[in-house]
Phi, psi and omega in degrees: 000333178295326195275328159313300196300324199268329168296322171306308179301319194283323167299323176280011171235005173307130177284151198265123179259098182296159180310140184243149172259131184259136177279131156268330169188150180211164168211134178240151183214113191291137162316171175295318196264351167077018188275338206218141157250132179263098189253119179258130188231130173258123184242159170213164198266126195285352181233012196219177170269010186278144189228141170224163169246125180246137180218123185241129163275101179248150180228167168271129182279354183269346187242359183235144154229174186286158171207112186283135185237107167312113178263010180325340175258358166089008191294161182279167184292339170295313188284315173318283186301340166277339155326292179279019180046041173266155188273312176223146165203164176229155171310146175198150171098128185258178196208156174263193194282351175254040179048359178294144179305136186249112179111175185281137159222141176239108172247124177049057181072348183258130179282107208250346175198143182291172194275152182228156169238129180201169186312282203288339199265063185281346202201164186231126156258127205218164186202140162204248183292343185216184191239132187221139159245105191248138156314152184281345172278327187304283181323318178297325202261356194274142170291307194254138188283123173290165182290314197235137163185137173228132180298125175201202173132180029286151145326128170243325181218143180204139176062020164078018180233146170312137168272145193267164175077014178270166181309126189233019185248318200259097180273152186185152190288121175259152161265140164222162165241127189220163178229146187244187175294152183076208192244061172227149160225179193210155150240155185184173179230188193191128165313182189303137173196159169274158181302320182293327171294320186278335178288320172317321184289301192302336179281340182268166171316121175243070193085237179265347173275121206244114190275151174257292197226149170210170184199172181245111182287349177208152174262299190239201164316149196228165181251308187252178172230161173242120182241162174249131178230144177312156172275000000 
């Protein structure tokens, strides 16, 4: 009886290992100028029948920078990227009931909308000589204004770990921005996933790219775009 009790106690105290996302298939394609790698990944969760598709635009931060695009006219993403000569781009930024931008925006070094604190708007995606993903408090302490920035969120990954407390029931197509170790960052999107699920996906390896910080630039409808342009 004591042996049985000891065995049960051991099993009860054994650490729980969450299901992992495993790469099943992938392919890379270089942009026309060789600056960006477009990566397509097909992933499966190890202990369920869940699948996900992740598409990335990986770029070196030393030769590419961000461009925040004011989309007051409501054009689609593809047209906006072509007009701005962007190599890749995603939706980003919130708006108020009058379609005015909500939250910080810096376009070509000019502040066009001020910093706002909100539950979802927990981060700032910014670019000058480097590319940053910062908490709002971290951004507020910067001494130098970046050339481009947009306030968005929620945060998904921090210190290479999924952020806790994210919504875990409503699956949707999600976009994300992320920075990795070294000189690489990415814009991307994922097929149907909850915010919590996306955080777990992005905290795992995506080929040879390991994310240190990531956020979701949009949660519902958005106003503006964030693109990548050569420096």
